Amino acid sequence: MGPTTGTTPDMALINELYEEISLRPPALEARKLLIEQYAAVGWTEAAADAAYELLKLDPFDVDAIAFLDTYRSATKTEPSPTPAPVSPSTAKRQLLVTLDPENLDPAKEDLTAGYEALRIRAKALQKQVRVLRDVQLQNGIVSRCDKHIPDLVALAGGRVSSVVRVRPPISARAVARTMEADPDQALDVAVKDLGDMTRWLRSPDNASTLSDNDTVREALAKRVRVLVAALPRKLQPQATTALMHVEHEVLQRAYITNETMYGDPIADIPRSNFWVSEDGYAWDMEELAQALSSNSGVMRNPLSRQLFTPNDIRAIVQHPLGKGLAALHVEQSKMSLGVRPKTIDQLDALAKILLADMSLDQIPSRQAVDDFLAYIATLPQAEQNAISVLRVPAKDSHTHQPFDTSIDEAVRDAQGNRTCFHKTGDFLRQAATYLRKGK
């Protein structure tokens, strides 16, 4: 095959060859026929470009090499070859000069390589489409190629988002049906849906584009309410959990904490471990479960020392990593039932003495503490355990800081002068009130 001049091009055959190349890559034989067709009608530059394309796929093709040799000697100048649509691995090697792959994870490297390959391929297609358009116009055929050229120019220039349109989100009912069909993947389905909706809300393809995170979050919250209404009760928590993950992963929400209790960045917490409490703290659920377990299952925020809300407690014990805490939480609730009314009266009497004692030597308080500990020693072991382990929800009346102790610990701290008697009396008064309410 060599450059020649010939007759009218067979456009039907050329179109069939392009379709074959597009539908069945690499279509080497179709590419050879395309070179022959271009050469036969004198379109040498188009034939040369097609030959270069063929050599990128088959570097040892004898016919393509022979054609290019003839073409170069005929023109005396070598046209700039169209860059090859390189594979990701080839693009990685080309990028070594400008990027340090040791600082990039494999996913980022693949993305970068794929992006470069897309631009290179768009440049090649741009040339081919223009040739096809010119051929069609020369033969009086209405060309539909012009509408594709702006998109190819944008892709070649790296403006991918201007070409790839963001699809509008599907209906919430359709998402709910997908979640019901595969409950094990329900959370991932909901997260994907809210992520897609976020991209749509921010897309220029959306008539009312939203850029403010608060406005986007409000729109997502409405979507979640619709999802919840369409889902069965057992799957409803998955929709709200999905919003929590999208706020973290897509909206980049800021939290009170920017590190876990072990010092790892919040951004590094895997989705399976990530959880946010209503007071704005982000947690690694594995770390939180260990902290709560070491505190006898008391549902208190380890950092703020405030008790978790009922909704938070429900979320913690329902989380796969927090299910073991449910038994401890129930055990704490049952302990208050194991304290007899007489013991509560003794506790209330001790609190009144500690709060009323203004003497310098505090002898009345010391005597009352010793008497109460002696009384505790006479109780059944189960009741002693309740007084020793049960943590009562109470706050310091002056500082409003939560107490984080059991009745036994508080009394013994007062006996050992580790806590003042008035502060202990404040705690014991609230403990007595709490225990009476549980009866």
Short mmCIF file of C-alpha atoms in Angstrom, two decimals:
data_model
loop_
_atom_site.label_atom_id
_atom_site.label_comp_id
_atom_site.label_asym_id
_atom_site.label_seq_id
_atom_site.Cartn_x
_atom_site.Cartn_y
_atom_site.Cartn_z
CA MET A 1 0.00 0.00 0.00
CA GLY A 2 1.31 3.46 -0.87
CA PRO A 3 0.14 7.01 -1.38
CA THR A 4 -1.81 7.34 -4.61
CA THR A 5 -4.44 9.53 -6.05
CA GLY A 6 -7.67 8.03 -7.09
CA THR A 7 -11.35 8.30 -7.61
CA THR A 8 -14.39 9.18 -5.55
CA PRO A 9 -14.21 7.75 -2.03
CA ASP A 10 -16.56 4.96 -1.05
CA MET A 11 -18.21 6.73 1.90
CA ALA A 12 -20.41 3.77 2.74
CA LEU A 13 -17.33 1.58 3.14
CA ILE A 14 -15.47 4.25 5.16
CA ASN A 15 -18.44 4.64 7.51
CA GLU A 16 -18.62 0.86 7.96
CA LEU A 17 -14.90 0.76 8.75
CA TYR A 18 -15.26 3.51 11.36
CA GLU A 19 -18.17 1.63 12.92
CA GLU A 20 -16.14 -1.60 12.98
CA ILE A 21 -13.20 0.20 14.65
CA SER A 22 -15.51 1.78 17.21
CA LEU A 23 -17.49 -1.35 18.08
CA ARG A 24 -14.76 -4.02 17.87
CA PRO A 25 -11.39 -2.61 18.92
CA PRO A 26 -8.57 -2.96 18.06
CA ALA A 27 -10.00 -3.93 14.60
CA LEU A 28 -6.57 -4.14 12.95
CA GLU A 29 -7.85 -5.35 9.59
CA ALA A 30 -10.46 -2.59 9.44
CA ARG A 31 -7.72 -0.04 10.13
CA LYS A 32 -5.62 -1.42 7.26
CA LEU A 33 -8.57 -1.15 4.89
CA LEU A 34 -9.18 2.41 6.09
CA ILE A 35 -5.57 3.34 5.25
CA GLU A 36 -5.99 1.83 1.80
CA GLN A 37 -9.22 3.75 1.21
CA TYR A 38 -7.67 7.05 2.26
CA ALA A 39 -4.59 6.43 0.12
CA ALA A 40 -6.70 5.40 -2.89
CA VAL A 41 -8.50 8.76 -3.02
CA GLY A 42 -5.37 10.84 -2.31
CA TRP A 43 -6.09 11.69 1.32
CA THR A 44 -2.50 11.01 2.30
CA GLU A 45 -2.48 12.92 5.57
CA ALA A 46 -5.55 11.07 6.83
CA ALA A 47 -3.98 7.80 5.67
CA ALA A 48 -0.75 8.67 7.49
CA ASP A 49 -2.65 9.45 10.70
CA ALA A 50 -4.51 6.13 10.40
CA ALA A 51 -1.18 4.34 9.83
CA TYR A 52 0.29 5.92 12.95
CA GLU A 53 -2.81 4.81 14.89
CA LEU A 54 -2.32 1.26 13.60
CA LEU A 55 1.35 1.22 14.64
CA LYS A 56 0.41 2.22 18.15
CA LEU A 57 -1.63 -0.97 18.36
CA ASP A 58 0.70 -3.17 16.30
CA PRO A 59 4.22 -1.62 16.13
CA PHE A 60 5.42 -4.31 13.69
CA ASP A 61 2.70 -4.07 11.04
CA VAL A 62 4.62 -4.35 7.74
CA ASP A 63 1.99 -2.61 5.56
CA ALA A 64 1.71 0.44 7.83
CA ILE A 65 5.50 0.78 8.07
CA ALA A 66 5.87 0.52 4.29
CA PHE A 67 3.16 3.14 3.69
CA LEU A 68 4.75 5.62 6.11
CA ASP A 69 8.19 5.12 4.54
CA THR A 70 6.73 5.93 1.12
CA TYR A 71 4.76 8.85 2.53
CA ARG A 72 7.83 10.38 4.21
CA SER A 73 9.98 10.10 1.09
CA ALA A 74 7.18 11.65 -1.00
CA THR A 75 6.61 14.61 1.32
CA LYS A 76 10.21 14.97 2.57
CA THR A 77 8.74 16.04 5.89
CA GLU A 78 7.29 13.86 8.53
CA PRO A 79 3.94 14.93 9.89
CA SER A 80 3.66 15.12 13.64
CA PRO A 81 2.26 11.78 14.66
CA THR A 82 -0.92 11.78 16.67
CA PRO A 83 0.01 10.83 20.24
CA ALA A 84 -0.91 7.29 21.12
CA PRO A 85 -3.82 6.62 23.48
CA VAL A 86 -1.47 5.17 26.01
CA SER A 87 -2.43 2.56 28.51
CA PRO A 88 -2.46 3.50 32.21
CA SER A 89 0.84 1.68 32.79
CA THR A 90 2.54 3.58 29.93
CA ALA A 91 1.15 6.88 31.14
CA LYS A 92 2.51 6.16 34.59
CA ARG A 93 6.01 5.84 33.18
CA GLN A 94 5.60 9.12 31.27
CA LEU A 95 4.56 10.91 34.42
CA LEU A 96 7.58 9.86 36.45
CA VAL A 97 9.39 13.07 35.51
CA THR A 98 6.78 15.36 37.06
CA LEU A 99 5.21 13.19 39.74
CA ASP A 100 6.68 11.23 42.59
CA PRO A 101 4.71 7.96 42.56
CA GLU A 102 6.02 7.00 45.98
CA ASN A 103 3.81 9.73 47.41
CA LEU A 104 0.72 8.58 45.50
CA ASP A 105 -1.40 5.56 46.20
CA PRO A 106 -2.18 3.28 43.24
CA ALA A 107 -5.70 4.65 42.81
CA LYS A 108 -4.40 8.18 42.31
CA GLU A 109 -1.79 6.96 39.86
CA ASP A 110 -4.43 5.10 37.83
CA LEU A 111 -6.69 8.14 37.83
CA THR A 112 -3.89 10.40 36.62
CA ALA A 113 -2.87 7.96 33.91
CA GLY A 114 -6.45 7.46 32.77
CA TYR A 115 -7.00 11.20 32.63
CA GLU A 116 -3.95 11.71 30.40
CA ALA A 117 -4.99 8.78 28.19
CA LEU A 118 -8.46 10.29 27.80
CA ARG A 119 -7.03 13.63 26.65
CA ILE A 120 -4.70 11.96 24.16
CA ARG A 121 -7.49 9.83 22.73
CA ALA A 122 -9.76 12.89 22.44
CA LYS A 123 -7.10 14.68 20.37
CA ALA A 124 -6.88 11.72 17.98
CA LEU A 125 -10.65 11.44 17.63
CA GLN A 126 -10.88 15.16 17.04
CA LYS A 127 -8.69 14.85 13.93
CA GLN A 128 -10.59 11.83 12.66
CA VAL A 129 -13.99 13.45 13.13
CA ARG A 130 -12.88 16.56 11.25
CA VAL A 131 -11.65 14.43 8.35
CA LEU A 132 -14.94 12.54 8.27
CA ARG A 133 -16.90 15.80 8.37
CA ASP A 134 -14.94 17.24 5.44
CA VAL A 135 -15.44 14.08 3.41
CA GLN A 136 -19.16 14.11 4.02
CA LEU A 137 -19.45 17.78 3.05
CA GLN A 138 -17.48 17.20 -0.15
CA ASN A 139 -19.95 14.51 -1.13
CA GLY A 140 -23.06 16.48 -0.26
CA ILE A 141 -23.85 14.41 2.81
CA VAL A 142 -25.36 16.19 5.79
CA SER A 143 -22.72 15.92 8.50
CA ARG A 144 -23.59 15.32 12.13
CA CYS A 145 -19.99 15.49 13.26
CA ASP A 146 -19.93 19.20 14.13
CA LYS A 147 -21.90 18.66 17.32
CA HIS A 148 -19.22 16.28 18.63
CA ILE A 149 -16.18 18.45 17.88
CA PRO A 150 -16.70 20.97 20.77
CA ASP A 151 -16.92 18.08 23.23
CA LEU A 152 -13.74 16.49 21.87
CA VAL A 153 -11.94 19.85 22.06
CA ALA A 154 -13.04 20.21 25.70
CA LEU A 155 -11.90 16.67 26.56
CA ALA A 156 -8.53 17.23 24.86
CA GLY A 157 -8.15 20.41 26.90
CA GLY A 158 -8.89 18.59 30.15
CA ARG A 159 -12.34 20.11 30.71
CA VAL A 160 -14.00 16.77 31.38
CA SER A 161 -16.76 18.11 33.63
CA SER A 162 -18.03 20.38 30.84
CA VAL A 163 -18.65 17.32 28.65
CA VAL A 164 -19.69 14.63 31.10
CA ARG A 165 -23.13 15.69 32.28
CA VAL A 166 -24.27 14.87 35.78
CA ARG A 167 -27.39 12.76 35.70
CA PRO A 168 -30.38 13.91 37.77
CA PRO A 169 -31.02 11.67 40.78
CA ILE A 170 -33.58 8.91 40.44
CA SER A 171 -36.75 8.98 42.52
CA ALA A 172 -36.52 8.36 46.26
CA ARG A 173 -39.06 5.56 45.92
CA ALA A 174 -36.81 3.78 43.41
CA VAL A 175 -33.87 4.10 45.82
CA ALA A 176 -36.02 2.72 48.64
CA ARG A 177 -36.99 -0.28 46.50
CA THR A 178 -33.31 -0.96 45.75
CA MET A 179 -32.50 -0.79 49.47
CA GLU A 180 -35.34 -3.18 50.31
CA ALA A 181 -34.21 -5.62 47.61
CA ASP A 182 -30.73 -5.90 49.17
CA PRO A 183 -30.84 -4.93 52.87
CA ASP A 184 -27.17 -5.87 53.39
CA GLN A 185 -26.14 -3.18 50.89
CA ALA A 186 -28.84 -0.68 51.91
CA LEU A 187 -26.40 1.76 53.52
CA ASP A 188 -24.09 1.80 50.49
CA VAL A 189 -27.08 2.35 48.19
CA ALA A 190 -28.27 5.30 50.29
CA VAL A 191 -24.77 6.82 50.50
CA LYS A 192 -24.38 6.57 46.72
CA ASP A 193 -27.78 8.16 46.16
CA LEU A 194 -27.04 11.13 48.45
CA GLY A 195 -23.57 11.50 46.93
CA ASP A 196 -25.08 11.55 43.43
CA MET A 197 -27.65 14.11 44.55
CA THR A 198 -24.91 16.31 46.00
CA ARG A 199 -23.07 16.31 42.69
CA TRP A 200 -26.31 17.09 40.86
CA LEU A 201 -27.12 19.99 43.22
CA ARG A 202 -23.66 21.46 42.57
CA SER A 203 -23.64 20.76 38.84
CA PRO A 204 -24.07 23.52 36.24
CA ASP A 205 -26.50 21.13 34.52
CA ASN A 206 -28.89 21.80 37.40
CA ALA A 207 -31.02 24.90 36.81
CA SER A 208 -30.75 25.89 40.50
CA THR A 209 -27.10 25.12 41.21
CA LEU A 210 -26.24 25.10 44.94
CA SER A 211 -22.72 25.77 46.13
CA ASP A 212 -23.23 26.49 49.82
CA ASN A 213 -22.80 23.41 52.01
CA ASP A 214 -25.61 24.41 54.37
CA THR A 215 -28.08 24.73 51.50
CA VAL A 216 -26.92 21.42 50.03
CA ARG A 217 -27.28 19.74 53.42
CA GLU A 218 -30.81 21.09 53.80
CA ALA A 219 -31.72 19.63 50.41
CA LEU A 220 -30.14 16.29 51.38
CA ALA A 221 -32.04 16.28 54.68
CA LYS A 222 -35.31 16.66 52.74
CA ARG A 223 -34.27 13.74 50.54
CA VAL A 224 -33.58 11.64 53.64
CA ARG A 225 -37.02 12.44 55.07
CA VAL A 226 -38.63 11.23 51.86
CA LEU A 227 -36.47 8.08 51.91
CA VAL A 228 -37.42 7.37 55.53
CA ALA A 229 -41.11 7.69 54.67
CA ALA A 230 -40.69 5.18 51.80
CA LEU A 231 -38.64 2.61 53.76
CA PRO A 232 -39.79 -0.07 56.21
CA ARG A 233 -39.00 0.70 59.85
CA LYS A 234 -35.99 -1.61 60.07
CA LEU A 235 -34.22 0.18 57.20
CA GLN A 236 -35.09 3.76 58.16
CA PRO A 237 -31.94 4.31 60.29
CA GLN A 238 -29.82 3.51 57.21
CA ALA A 239 -31.04 6.68 55.47
CA THR A 240 -30.02 8.97 58.34
CA THR A 241 -26.72 7.13 58.72
CA ALA A 242 -26.06 7.67 55.01
CA LEU A 243 -26.50 11.42 55.47
CA MET A 244 -23.92 11.33 58.27
CA HIS A 245 -21.40 9.65 55.96
CA VAL A 246 -22.07 12.03 53.04
CA GLU A 247 -21.60 15.03 55.34
CA HIS A 248 -18.23 13.57 56.31
CA GLU A 249 -17.01 12.24 52.96
CA VAL A 250 -18.51 14.71 50.47
CA LEU A 251 -19.43 17.91 52.32
CA GLN A 252 -16.28 17.73 54.48
CA ARG A 253 -18.15 18.71 57.65
CA ALA A 254 -16.05 20.05 60.54
CA TYR A 255 -16.44 18.39 63.95
CA ILE A 256 -15.54 19.39 67.48
CA THR A 257 -12.72 16.87 67.33
CA ASN A 258 -10.29 16.55 64.44
CA GLU A 259 -8.57 13.45 65.85
CA THR A 260 -9.73 10.17 67.36
CA MET A 261 -9.02 9.36 70.99
CA TYR A 262 -5.91 7.51 69.81
CA GLY A 263 -4.69 10.53 67.82
CA ASP A 264 -5.57 9.39 64.29
CA PRO A 265 -7.08 11.97 61.88
CA ILE A 266 -10.87 11.87 61.67
CA ALA A 267 -10.56 11.66 57.88
CA ASP A 268 -8.76 8.29 58.22
CA ILE A 269 -11.63 6.56 60.06
CA PRO A 270 -13.08 3.86 57.78
CA ARG A 271 -16.78 4.15 56.99
CA SER A 272 -17.56 0.97 58.93
CA ASN A 273 -16.16 2.58 62.12
CA PHE A 274 -17.22 6.20 61.63
CA TRP A 275 -19.98 7.68 63.79
CA VAL A 276 -21.01 11.17 64.91
CA SER A 277 -22.89 11.95 68.13
CA GLU A 278 -25.55 14.66 68.36
CA ASP A 279 -23.17 16.95 70.26
CA GLY A 280 -20.87 17.18 67.19
CA TYR A 281 -18.10 14.75 68.21
CA ALA A 282 -16.78 12.35 65.55
CA TRP A 283 -15.80 8.88 66.78
CA ASP A 284 -14.05 5.72 65.76
CA MET A 285 -16.69 3.31 67.07
CA GLU A 286 -14.10 0.70 67.97
CA GLU A 287 -12.32 3.19 70.25
CA LEU A 288 -15.59 4.52 71.70
CA ALA A 289 -16.89 1.02 72.45
CA GLN A 290 -13.67 0.20 74.33
CA ALA A 291 -13.89 3.44 76.34
CA LEU A 292 -17.53 2.88 77.30
CA SER A 293 -16.87 -0.75 78.17
CA SER A 294 -14.03 0.23 80.51
CA ASN A 295 -16.48 2.63 82.19
CA SER A 296 -18.89 -0.20 83.01
CA GLY A 297 -21.17 0.65 80.11
CA VAL A 298 -22.10 4.13 81.34
CA MET A 299 -23.24 6.04 78.26
CA ARG A 300 -21.18 9.15 78.88
CA ASN A 301 -19.13 11.06 76.30
CA PRO A 302 -15.50 10.22 77.26
CA LEU A 303 -14.31 13.67 76.13
CA SER A 304 -17.03 16.10 77.25
CA ARG A 305 -18.07 13.93 80.23
CA GLN A 306 -21.72 14.62 79.36
CA LEU A 307 -24.22 11.78 79.06
CA PHE A 308 -25.13 10.77 75.52
CA THR A 309 -28.66 11.57 74.38
CA PRO A 310 -31.24 8.76 74.10
CA ASN A 311 -30.91 8.85 70.29
CA ASP A 312 -27.14 8.53 70.57
CA ILE A 313 -27.41 5.64 73.02
CA ARG A 314 -29.78 3.86 70.68
CA ALA A 315 -27.36 4.39 67.77
CA ILE A 316 -24.38 3.16 69.80
CA VAL A 317 -25.95 -0.12 70.93
CA GLN A 318 -27.34 -0.78 67.42
CA HIS A 319 -23.97 -0.23 65.74
CA PRO A 320 -22.18 -3.51 64.87
CA LEU A 321 -19.20 -2.46 67.01
CA GLY A 322 -21.38 -1.32 69.92
CA LYS A 323 -23.81 -4.22 70.27
CA GLY A 324 -21.79 -5.65 73.14
CA LEU A 325 -22.48 -2.49 75.15
CA ALA A 326 -26.22 -3.14 75.21
CA ALA A 327 -25.86 -5.75 77.96
CA LEU A 328 -23.71 -3.41 80.07
CA HIS A 329 -26.21 -0.58 79.61
CA VAL A 330 -29.10 -2.82 80.67
CA GLU A 331 -27.07 -4.01 83.64
CA GLN A 332 -26.55 -0.40 84.77
CA SER A 333 -30.30 0.23 84.49
CA LYS A 334 -31.11 -2.86 86.55
CA MET A 335 -28.68 -1.93 89.30
CA SER A 336 -30.79 1.02 90.40
CA LEU A 337 -33.64 -1.44 91.02
CA GLY A 338 -31.39 -3.47 93.32
CA VAL A 339 -30.99 -0.68 95.90
CA ARG A 340 -33.57 -1.01 98.70
CA PRO A 341 -35.60 1.99 99.96
CA LYS A 342 -33.90 1.87 103.36
CA THR A 343 -30.50 2.30 101.70
CA ILE A 344 -31.84 5.28 99.75
CA ASP A 345 -33.06 6.83 103.03
CA GLN A 346 -29.59 6.31 104.56
CA LEU A 347 -28.07 7.93 101.46
CA ASP A 348 -30.40 10.92 101.71
CA ALA A 349 -29.65 11.35 105.42
CA LEU A 350 -25.88 11.30 104.75
CA ALA A 351 -26.27 13.91 102.01
CA LYS A 352 -28.16 16.26 104.36
CA ILE A 353 -25.48 15.96 107.04
CA LEU A 354 -22.63 16.63 104.59
CA LEU A 355 -24.37 19.67 103.11
CA ALA A 356 -25.35 21.14 106.46
CA ASP A 357 -22.03 20.64 108.27
CA MET A 358 -20.21 24.00 108.59
CA SER A 359 -17.97 23.05 111.52
CA LEU A 360 -14.24 23.59 111.31
CA ASP A 361 -13.28 20.04 112.25
CA GLN A 362 -16.16 18.46 110.23
CA ILE A 363 -16.55 15.78 112.87
CA PRO A 364 -20.29 15.27 112.12
CA SER A 365 -19.50 14.62 108.43
CA ARG A 366 -16.70 12.20 109.21
CA GLN A 367 -18.85 10.28 111.66
CA ALA A 368 -21.75 10.11 109.21
CA VAL A 369 -19.45 8.80 106.43
CA ASP A 370 -18.05 6.08 108.72
CA ASP A 371 -21.56 5.07 109.79
CA PHE A 372 -22.76 4.87 106.19
CA LEU A 373 -19.81 2.68 105.10
CA ALA A 374 -20.45 0.41 108.10
CA TYR A 375 -24.08 0.14 107.04
CA ILE A 376 -23.08 -0.71 103.45
CA ALA A 377 -20.92 -3.57 104.73
CA THR A 378 -24.04 -5.24 106.20
CA LEU A 379 -25.93 -5.29 102.88
CA PRO A 380 -26.27 -8.31 100.57
CA GLN A 381 -23.44 -8.65 98.06
CA ALA A 382 -25.68 -7.85 95.06
CA GLU A 383 -26.74 -4.53 96.63
CA GLN A 384 -23.13 -3.71 97.56
CA ASN A 385 -22.14 -4.33 93.95
CA ALA A 386 -24.88 -1.97 92.74
CA ILE A 387 -23.70 0.82 95.05
CA SER A 388 -20.08 0.18 94.02
CA VAL A 389 -20.63 0.06 90.24
CA LEU A 390 -23.79 2.07 89.45
CA ARG A 391 -22.97 5.49 87.98
CA VAL A 392 -25.70 8.01 88.65
CA PRO A 393 -26.41 10.87 86.20
CA ALA A 394 -25.65 13.95 88.30
CA LYS A 395 -23.98 17.36 87.88
CA ASP A 396 -22.07 19.66 90.22
CA SER A 397 -24.61 22.31 91.29
CA HIS A 398 -21.98 25.07 91.11
CA THR A 399 -19.84 24.23 88.06
CA HIS A 400 -22.52 22.18 86.21
CA GLN A 401 -19.82 19.65 85.33
CA PRO A 402 -21.06 16.04 85.37
CA PHE A 403 -20.00 13.75 88.19
CA ASP A 404 -18.38 10.58 86.92
CA THR A 405 -18.34 8.27 89.91
CA SER A 406 -20.32 5.66 91.78
CA ILE A 407 -21.87 6.14 95.24
CA ASP A 408 -19.22 3.96 96.89
CA GLU A 409 -16.36 5.82 95.15
CA ALA A 410 -17.77 9.22 96.13
CA VAL A 411 -18.13 8.30 99.81
CA ARG A 412 -14.67 6.75 100.02
CA ASP A 413 -13.12 9.78 98.26
CA ALA A 414 -14.71 12.00 100.92
CA GLN A 415 -13.45 9.71 103.68
CA GLY A 416 -9.91 9.92 102.27
CA ASN A 417 -10.10 13.75 101.90
CA ARG A 418 -9.83 13.46 98.12
CA THR A 419 -13.14 15.29 97.67
CA CYS A 420 -14.74 17.90 99.91
CA PHE A 421 -17.75 16.82 101.98
CA HIS A 422 -20.07 19.44 100.49
CA LYS A 423 -19.37 18.29 96.93
CA THR A 424 -19.96 14.68 97.96
CA GLY A 425 -23.22 15.71 99.67
CA ASP A 426 -24.33 17.43 96.46
CA PHE A 427 -23.73 14.21 94.49
CA LEU A 428 -25.38 11.91 97.06
CA ARG A 429 -28.51 14.12 97.25
CA GLN A 430 -28.96 13.80 93.47
CA ALA A 431 -28.19 10.06 93.64
CA ALA A 432 -30.94 9.53 96.23
CA THR A 433 -33.43 11.45 94.08
CA TYR A 434 -32.47 9.41 91.00
CA LEU A 435 -32.80 6.08 92.82
CA ARG A 436 -36.24 7.00 94.24
CA LYS A 437 -37.49 7.82 90.74
CA GLY A 438 -36.44 4.34 89.62
CA LYS A 439 -38.63 2.64 92.19
#
